PDB file of C-alpha atoms in Angstrom:
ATOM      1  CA  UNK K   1      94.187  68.014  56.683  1.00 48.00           C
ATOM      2  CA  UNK K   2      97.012  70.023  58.119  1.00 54.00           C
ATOM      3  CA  UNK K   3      95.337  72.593  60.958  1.00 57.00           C
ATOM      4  CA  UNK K   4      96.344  76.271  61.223  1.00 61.00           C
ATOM      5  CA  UNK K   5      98.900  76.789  64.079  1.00 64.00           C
ATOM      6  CA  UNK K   6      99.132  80.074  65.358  1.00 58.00           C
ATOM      7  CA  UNK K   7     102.193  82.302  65.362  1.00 58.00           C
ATOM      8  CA  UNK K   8     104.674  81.665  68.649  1.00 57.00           C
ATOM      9  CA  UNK K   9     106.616  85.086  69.529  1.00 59.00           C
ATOM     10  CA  UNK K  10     109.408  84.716  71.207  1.00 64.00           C
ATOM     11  CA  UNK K  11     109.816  86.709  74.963  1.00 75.00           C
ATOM     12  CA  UNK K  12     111.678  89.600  74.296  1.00 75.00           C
ATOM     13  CA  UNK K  13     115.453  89.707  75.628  1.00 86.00           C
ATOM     14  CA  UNK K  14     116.192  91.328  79.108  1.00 87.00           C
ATOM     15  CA  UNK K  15     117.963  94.193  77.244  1.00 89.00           C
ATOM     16  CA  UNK K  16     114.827  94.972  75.450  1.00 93.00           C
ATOM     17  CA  UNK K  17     112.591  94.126  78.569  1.00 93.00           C
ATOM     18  CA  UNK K  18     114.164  97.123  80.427  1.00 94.00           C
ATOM     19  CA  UNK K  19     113.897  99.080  77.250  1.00 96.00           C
ATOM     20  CA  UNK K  20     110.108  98.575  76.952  1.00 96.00           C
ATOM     21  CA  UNK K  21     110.052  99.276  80.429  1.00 96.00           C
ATOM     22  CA  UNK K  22     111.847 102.019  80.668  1.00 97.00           C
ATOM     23  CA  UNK K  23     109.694 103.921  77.801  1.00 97.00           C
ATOM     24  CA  UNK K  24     106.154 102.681  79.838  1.00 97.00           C
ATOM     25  CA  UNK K  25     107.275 104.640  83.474  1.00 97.00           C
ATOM     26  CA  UNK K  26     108.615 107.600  80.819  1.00 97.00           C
ATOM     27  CA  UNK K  27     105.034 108.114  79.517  1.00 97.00           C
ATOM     28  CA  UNK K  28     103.393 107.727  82.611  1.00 97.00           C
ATOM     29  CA  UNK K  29     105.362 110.248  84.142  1.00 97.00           C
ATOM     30  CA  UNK K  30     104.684 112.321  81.290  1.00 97.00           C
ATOM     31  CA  UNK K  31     100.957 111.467  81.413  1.00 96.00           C
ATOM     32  CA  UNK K  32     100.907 112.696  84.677  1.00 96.00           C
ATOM     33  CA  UNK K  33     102.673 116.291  84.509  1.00 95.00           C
ATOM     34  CA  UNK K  34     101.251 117.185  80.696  1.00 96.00           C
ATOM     35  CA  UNK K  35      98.099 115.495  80.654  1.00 93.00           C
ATOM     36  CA  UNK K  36      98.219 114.913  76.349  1.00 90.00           C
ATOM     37  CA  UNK K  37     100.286 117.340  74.857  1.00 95.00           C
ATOM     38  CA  UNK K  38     104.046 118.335  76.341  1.00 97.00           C
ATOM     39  CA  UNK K  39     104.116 122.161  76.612  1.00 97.00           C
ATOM     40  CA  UNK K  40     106.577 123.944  73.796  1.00 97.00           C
ATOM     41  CA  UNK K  41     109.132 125.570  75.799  1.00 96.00           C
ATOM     42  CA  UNK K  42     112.523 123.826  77.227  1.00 96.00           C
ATOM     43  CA  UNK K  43     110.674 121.514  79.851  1.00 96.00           C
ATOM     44  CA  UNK K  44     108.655 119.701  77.086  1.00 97.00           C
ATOM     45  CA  UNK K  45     111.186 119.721  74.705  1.00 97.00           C
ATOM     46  CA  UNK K  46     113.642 118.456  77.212  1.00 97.00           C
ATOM     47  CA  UNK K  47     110.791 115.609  78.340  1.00 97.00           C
ATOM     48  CA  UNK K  48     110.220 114.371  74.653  1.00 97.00           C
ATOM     49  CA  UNK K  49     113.859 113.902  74.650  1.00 97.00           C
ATOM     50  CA  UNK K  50     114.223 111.718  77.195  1.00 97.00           C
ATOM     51  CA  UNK K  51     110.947 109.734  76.137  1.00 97.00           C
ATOM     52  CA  UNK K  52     112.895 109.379  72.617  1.00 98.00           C
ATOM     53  CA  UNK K  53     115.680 107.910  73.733  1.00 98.00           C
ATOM     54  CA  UNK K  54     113.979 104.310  74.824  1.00 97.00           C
ATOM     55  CA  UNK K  55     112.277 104.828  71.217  1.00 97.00           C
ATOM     56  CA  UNK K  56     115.520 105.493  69.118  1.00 97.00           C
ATOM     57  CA  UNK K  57     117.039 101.984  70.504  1.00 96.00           C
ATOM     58  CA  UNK K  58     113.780 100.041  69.458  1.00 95.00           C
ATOM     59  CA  UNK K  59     113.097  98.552  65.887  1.00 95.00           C
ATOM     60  CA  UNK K  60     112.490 101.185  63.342  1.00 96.00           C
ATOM     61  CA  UNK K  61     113.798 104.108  65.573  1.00 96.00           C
ATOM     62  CA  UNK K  62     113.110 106.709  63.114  1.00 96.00           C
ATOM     63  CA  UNK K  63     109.583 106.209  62.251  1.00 96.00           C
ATOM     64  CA  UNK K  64     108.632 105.183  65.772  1.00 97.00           C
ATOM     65  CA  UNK K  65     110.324 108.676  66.890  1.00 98.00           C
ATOM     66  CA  UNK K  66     108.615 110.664  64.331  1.00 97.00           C
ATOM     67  CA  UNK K  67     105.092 109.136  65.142  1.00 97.00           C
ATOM     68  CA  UNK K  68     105.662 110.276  69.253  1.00 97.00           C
ATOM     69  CA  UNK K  69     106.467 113.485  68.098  1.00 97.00           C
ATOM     70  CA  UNK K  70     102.900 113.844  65.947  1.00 97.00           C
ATOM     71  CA  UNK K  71     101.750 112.652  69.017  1.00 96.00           C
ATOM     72  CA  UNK K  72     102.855 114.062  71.617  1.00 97.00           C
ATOM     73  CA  UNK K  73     104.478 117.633  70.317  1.00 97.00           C
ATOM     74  CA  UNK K  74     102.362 118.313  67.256  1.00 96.00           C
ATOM     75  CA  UNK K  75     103.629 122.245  67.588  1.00 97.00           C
ATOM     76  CA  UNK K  76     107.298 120.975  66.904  1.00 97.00           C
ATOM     77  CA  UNK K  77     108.182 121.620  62.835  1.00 96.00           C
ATOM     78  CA  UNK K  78     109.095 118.771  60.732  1.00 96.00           C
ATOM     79  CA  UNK K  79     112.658 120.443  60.343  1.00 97.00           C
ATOM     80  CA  UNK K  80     112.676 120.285  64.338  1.00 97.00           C
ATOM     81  CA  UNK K  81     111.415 117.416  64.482  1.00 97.00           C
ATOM     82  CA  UNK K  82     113.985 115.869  62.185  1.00 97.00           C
ATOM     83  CA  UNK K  83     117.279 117.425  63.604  1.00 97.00           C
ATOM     84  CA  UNK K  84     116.503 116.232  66.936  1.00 97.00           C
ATOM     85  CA  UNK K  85     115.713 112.704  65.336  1.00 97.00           C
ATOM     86  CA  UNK K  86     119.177 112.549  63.382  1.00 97.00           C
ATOM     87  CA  UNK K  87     120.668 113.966  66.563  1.00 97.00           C
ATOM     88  CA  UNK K  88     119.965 111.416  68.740  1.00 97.00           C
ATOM     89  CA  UNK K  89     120.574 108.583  65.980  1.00 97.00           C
ATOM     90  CA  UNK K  90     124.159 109.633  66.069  1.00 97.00           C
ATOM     91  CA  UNK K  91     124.414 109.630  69.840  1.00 96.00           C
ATOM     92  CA  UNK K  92     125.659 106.591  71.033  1.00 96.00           C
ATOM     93  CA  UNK K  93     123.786 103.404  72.654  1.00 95.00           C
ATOM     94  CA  UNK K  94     125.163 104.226  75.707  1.00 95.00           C
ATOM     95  CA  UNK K  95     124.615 107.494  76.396  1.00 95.00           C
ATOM     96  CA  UNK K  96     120.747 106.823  75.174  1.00 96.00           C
ATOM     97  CA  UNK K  97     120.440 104.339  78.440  1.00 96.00           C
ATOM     98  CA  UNK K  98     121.144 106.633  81.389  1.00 96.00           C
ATOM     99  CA  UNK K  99     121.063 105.295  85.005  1.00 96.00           C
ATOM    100  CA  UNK K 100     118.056 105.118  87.130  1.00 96.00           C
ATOM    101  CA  UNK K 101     119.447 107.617  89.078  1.00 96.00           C
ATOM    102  CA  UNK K 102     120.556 109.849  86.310  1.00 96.00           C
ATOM    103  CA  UNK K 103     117.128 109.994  84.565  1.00 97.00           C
ATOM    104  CA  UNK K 104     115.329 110.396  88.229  1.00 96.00           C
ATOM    105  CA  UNK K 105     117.723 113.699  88.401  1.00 96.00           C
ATOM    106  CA  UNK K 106     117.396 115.229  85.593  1.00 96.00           C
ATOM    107  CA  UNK K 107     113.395 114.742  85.243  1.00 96.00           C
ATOM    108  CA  UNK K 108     112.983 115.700  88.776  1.00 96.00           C
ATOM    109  CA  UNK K 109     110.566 112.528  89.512  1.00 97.00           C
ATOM    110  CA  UNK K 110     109.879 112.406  93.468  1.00 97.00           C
ATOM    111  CA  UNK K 111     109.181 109.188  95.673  1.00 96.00           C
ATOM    112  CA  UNK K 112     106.166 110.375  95.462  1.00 96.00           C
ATOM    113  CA  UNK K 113     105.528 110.261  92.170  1.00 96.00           C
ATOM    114  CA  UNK K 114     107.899 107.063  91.815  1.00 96.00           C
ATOM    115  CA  UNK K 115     105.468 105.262  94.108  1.00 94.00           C
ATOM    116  CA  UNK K 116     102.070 106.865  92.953  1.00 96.00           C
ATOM    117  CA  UNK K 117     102.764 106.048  89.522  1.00 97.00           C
ATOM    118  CA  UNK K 118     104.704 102.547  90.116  1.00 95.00           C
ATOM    119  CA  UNK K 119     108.345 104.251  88.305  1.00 96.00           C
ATOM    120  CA  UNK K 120     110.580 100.631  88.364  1.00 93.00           C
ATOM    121  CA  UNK K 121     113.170 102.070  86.420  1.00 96.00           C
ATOM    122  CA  UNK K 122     113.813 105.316  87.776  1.00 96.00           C
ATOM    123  CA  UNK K 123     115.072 106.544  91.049  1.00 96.00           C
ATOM    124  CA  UNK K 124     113.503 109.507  92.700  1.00 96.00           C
ATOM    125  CA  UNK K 125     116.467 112.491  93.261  1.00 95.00           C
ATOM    126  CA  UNK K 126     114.940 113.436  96.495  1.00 94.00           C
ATOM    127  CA  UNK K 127     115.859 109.812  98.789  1.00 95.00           C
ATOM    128  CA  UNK K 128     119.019 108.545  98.765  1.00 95.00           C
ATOM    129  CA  UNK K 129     119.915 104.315  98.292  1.00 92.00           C
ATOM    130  CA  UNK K 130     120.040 103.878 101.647  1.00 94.00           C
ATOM    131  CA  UNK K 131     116.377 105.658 102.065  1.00 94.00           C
ATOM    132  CA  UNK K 132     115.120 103.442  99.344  1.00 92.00           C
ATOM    133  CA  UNK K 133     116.351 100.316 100.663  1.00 93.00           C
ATOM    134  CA  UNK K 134     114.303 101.009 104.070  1.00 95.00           C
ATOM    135  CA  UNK K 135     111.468 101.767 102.396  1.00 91.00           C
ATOM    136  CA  UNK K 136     111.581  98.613 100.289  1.00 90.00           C
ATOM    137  CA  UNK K 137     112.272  96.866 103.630  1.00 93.00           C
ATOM    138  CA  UNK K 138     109.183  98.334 105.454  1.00 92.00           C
ATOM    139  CA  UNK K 139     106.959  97.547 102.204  1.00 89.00           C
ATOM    140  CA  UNK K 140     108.132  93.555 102.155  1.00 91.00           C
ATOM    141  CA  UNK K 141     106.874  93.298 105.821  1.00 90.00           C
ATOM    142  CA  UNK K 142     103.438  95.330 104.810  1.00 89.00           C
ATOM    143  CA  UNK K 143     103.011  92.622 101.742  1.00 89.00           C
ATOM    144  CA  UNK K 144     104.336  89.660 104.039  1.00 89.00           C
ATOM    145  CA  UNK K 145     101.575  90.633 106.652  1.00 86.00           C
ATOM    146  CA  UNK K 146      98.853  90.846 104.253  1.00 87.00           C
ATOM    147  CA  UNK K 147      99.399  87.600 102.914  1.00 89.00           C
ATOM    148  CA  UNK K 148      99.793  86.362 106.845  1.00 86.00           C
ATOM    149  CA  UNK K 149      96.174  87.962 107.221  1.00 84.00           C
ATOM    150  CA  UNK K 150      94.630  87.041 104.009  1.00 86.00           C
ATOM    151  CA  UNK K 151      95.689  83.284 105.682  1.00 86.00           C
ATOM    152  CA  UNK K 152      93.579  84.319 108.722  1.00 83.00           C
ATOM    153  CA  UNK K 153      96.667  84.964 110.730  1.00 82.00           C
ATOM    154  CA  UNK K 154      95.578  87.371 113.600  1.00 79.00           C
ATOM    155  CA  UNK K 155      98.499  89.835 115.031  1.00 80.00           C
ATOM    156  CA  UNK K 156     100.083  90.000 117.627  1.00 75.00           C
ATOM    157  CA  UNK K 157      97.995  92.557 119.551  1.00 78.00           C
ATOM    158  CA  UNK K 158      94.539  90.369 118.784  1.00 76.00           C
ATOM    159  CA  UNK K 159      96.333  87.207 120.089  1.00 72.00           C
ATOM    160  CA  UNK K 160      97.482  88.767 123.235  1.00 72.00           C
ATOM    161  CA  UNK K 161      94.384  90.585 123.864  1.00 74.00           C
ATOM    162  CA  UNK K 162      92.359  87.302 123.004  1.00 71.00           C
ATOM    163  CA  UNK K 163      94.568  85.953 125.660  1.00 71.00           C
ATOM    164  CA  UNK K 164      93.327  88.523 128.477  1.00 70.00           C
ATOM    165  CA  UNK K 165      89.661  87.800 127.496  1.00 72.00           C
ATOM    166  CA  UNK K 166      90.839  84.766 128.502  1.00 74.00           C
ATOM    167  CA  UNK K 167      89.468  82.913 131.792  1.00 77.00           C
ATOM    168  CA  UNK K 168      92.280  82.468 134.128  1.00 76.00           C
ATOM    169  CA  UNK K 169      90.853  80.547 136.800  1.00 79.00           C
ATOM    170  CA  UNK K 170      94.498  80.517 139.095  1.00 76.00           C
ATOM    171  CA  UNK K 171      94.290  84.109 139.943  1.00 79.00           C
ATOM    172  CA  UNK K 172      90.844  83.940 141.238  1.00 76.00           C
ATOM    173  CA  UNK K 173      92.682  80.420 143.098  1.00 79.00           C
ATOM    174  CA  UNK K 174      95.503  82.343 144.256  1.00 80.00           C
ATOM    175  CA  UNK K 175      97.766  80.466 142.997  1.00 85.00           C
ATOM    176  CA  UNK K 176     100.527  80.787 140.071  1.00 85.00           C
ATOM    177  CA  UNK K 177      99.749  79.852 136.288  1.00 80.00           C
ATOM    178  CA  UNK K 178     102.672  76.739 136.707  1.00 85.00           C
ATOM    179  CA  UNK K 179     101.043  75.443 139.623  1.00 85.00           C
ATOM    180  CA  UNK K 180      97.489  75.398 138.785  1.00 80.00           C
ATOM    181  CA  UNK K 181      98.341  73.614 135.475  1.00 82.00           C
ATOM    182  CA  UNK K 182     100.862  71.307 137.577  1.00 84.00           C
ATOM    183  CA  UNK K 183      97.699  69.799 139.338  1.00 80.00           C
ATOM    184  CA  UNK K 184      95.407  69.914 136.978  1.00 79.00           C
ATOM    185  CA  UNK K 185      97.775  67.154 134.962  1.00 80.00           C
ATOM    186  CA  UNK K 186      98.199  65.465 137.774  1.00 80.00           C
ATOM    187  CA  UNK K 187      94.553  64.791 137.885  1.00 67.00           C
ATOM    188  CA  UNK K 188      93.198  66.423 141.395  1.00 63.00           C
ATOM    189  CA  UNK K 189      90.716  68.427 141.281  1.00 53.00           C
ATOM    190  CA  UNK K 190      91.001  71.671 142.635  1.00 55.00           C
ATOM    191  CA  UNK K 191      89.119  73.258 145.150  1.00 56.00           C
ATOM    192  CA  UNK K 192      87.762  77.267 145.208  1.00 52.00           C
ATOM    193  CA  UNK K 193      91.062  78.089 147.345  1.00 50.00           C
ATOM    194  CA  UNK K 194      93.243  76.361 144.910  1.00 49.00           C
ATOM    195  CA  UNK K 195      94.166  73.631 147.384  1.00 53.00           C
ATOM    196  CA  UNK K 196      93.038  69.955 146.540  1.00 55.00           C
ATOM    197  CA  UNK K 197      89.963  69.225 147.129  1.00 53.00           C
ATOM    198  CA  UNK K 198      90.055  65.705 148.034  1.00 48.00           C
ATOM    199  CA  UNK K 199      88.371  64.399 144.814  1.00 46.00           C
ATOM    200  CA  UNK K 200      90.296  62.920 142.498  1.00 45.00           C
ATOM    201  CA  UNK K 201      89.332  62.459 138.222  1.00 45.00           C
ATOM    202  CA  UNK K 202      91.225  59.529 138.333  1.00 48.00           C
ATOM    203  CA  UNK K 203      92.765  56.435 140.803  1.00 49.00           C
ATOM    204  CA  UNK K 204      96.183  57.395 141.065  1.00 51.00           C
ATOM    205  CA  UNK K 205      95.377  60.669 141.589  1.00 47.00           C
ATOM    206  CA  UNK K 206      93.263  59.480 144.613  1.00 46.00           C
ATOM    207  CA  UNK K 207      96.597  57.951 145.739  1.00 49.00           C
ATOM    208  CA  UNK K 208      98.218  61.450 145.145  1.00 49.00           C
ATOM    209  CA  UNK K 209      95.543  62.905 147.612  1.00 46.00           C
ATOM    210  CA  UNK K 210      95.677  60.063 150.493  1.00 46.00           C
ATOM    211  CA  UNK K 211      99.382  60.085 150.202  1.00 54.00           C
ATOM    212  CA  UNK K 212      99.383  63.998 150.885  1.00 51.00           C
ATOM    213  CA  UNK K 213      96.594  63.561 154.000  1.00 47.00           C
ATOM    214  CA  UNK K 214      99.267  60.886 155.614  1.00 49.00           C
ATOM    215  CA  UNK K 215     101.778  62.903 155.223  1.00 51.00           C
TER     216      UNK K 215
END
């Protein structure tokens, strides 16, 4: 008995990745400033046009342009709604696909909003390349040290103040950090002044501490 095998779609090209992302970070921009419904005067009208352009290079342009405006500009007439359709059919491919930083200009997105609303294909007008490579520097560090503490990494500051809760028995001694850890591998116990005491954890360092009573 031959089993059903279920359909296997292909990944879209990286042409009409970009597209698909491009028209996502259009409507949530346009989510956020209109709510549902883009406002009939120029700013809507000029809004729908730039969500249509993503559209018009997608399969079945016309329809799928048609059905956003229903959607999103249901006060726009069907003889509108058609001449703005056929105009931007006869437009060509390129001008359709402006720049990141072209579209961020002439919709007047912010960093703000860029970063609020996660905008990947559009540059905000108001920060300039070298502005948004910073920031993208200064975000990579936040990320890298979350992952460092999600490892249970402590920072810097906790390690160095865990360090000053520390005991640090060679001041109370007298005596320098080097020094106290110099004896203590040698094996010779060390007294409350931070001199030898005399008793040794081991036999050679009792030879250390006769040798140094000779001499």
């Amino acid at each position: 008995m031959r089993k059903n095998r279920l359909p296997v779609f292909a990944p879209p090209s990286r042409s009409e990745g970009i597209r698909q992302n491009r028209l996502g970070d259009i409507r949530r921009l346009l989510r956020d400033r209109w709510r549902y419904v883009l406002p009939d005067d120029d700013a809507g009208r000029s809004d729908l046009e730039e969500m249509l352009y993503p559209i018009s290079l997608g399969p079945e342009p016309e329809k799928r342009m048609r059905h956003a405006i229903e959607l999103w500009a249901s006060w726009m007439s069907h003889t509108e709604a058609s001449d703005l359709i056929y105009r931007i059919l006869d437009m060509p491919r390129q001008q359709r696909k402006p720049k990141a930083r072209e579209l961020g200009l002439r919709m007047r997105v912010t960093n703000e909003q860029r970063e609020r609303l996660r905008l990947r294909t559009v540059r905000p007008f108001d920060m300039t390349d070298k502005q948004l490579a910073e920031q993208r520097k200064q975000n990579d560090r936040a990320s890298a040290t979350r992952r460092r503490r999600k490892r249970g990494v402590i920072s810097r500051s906790a390690y160095l103040a865990k360090c000053k809760s520390k005991p640090k028995p060679w001041v109370a001694q007298g005596i320098s950090r080097r020094t106290w850890f110099y004896r203590r591998k040698s094996g010779v116990a060390l007294g409350p002044s931070g001199t030898p005491s005399g008793i040794a954890l081991g036999p050679s360092a009792t030879k250390k501490v006769i040798s140094r009573r000779h001499t």
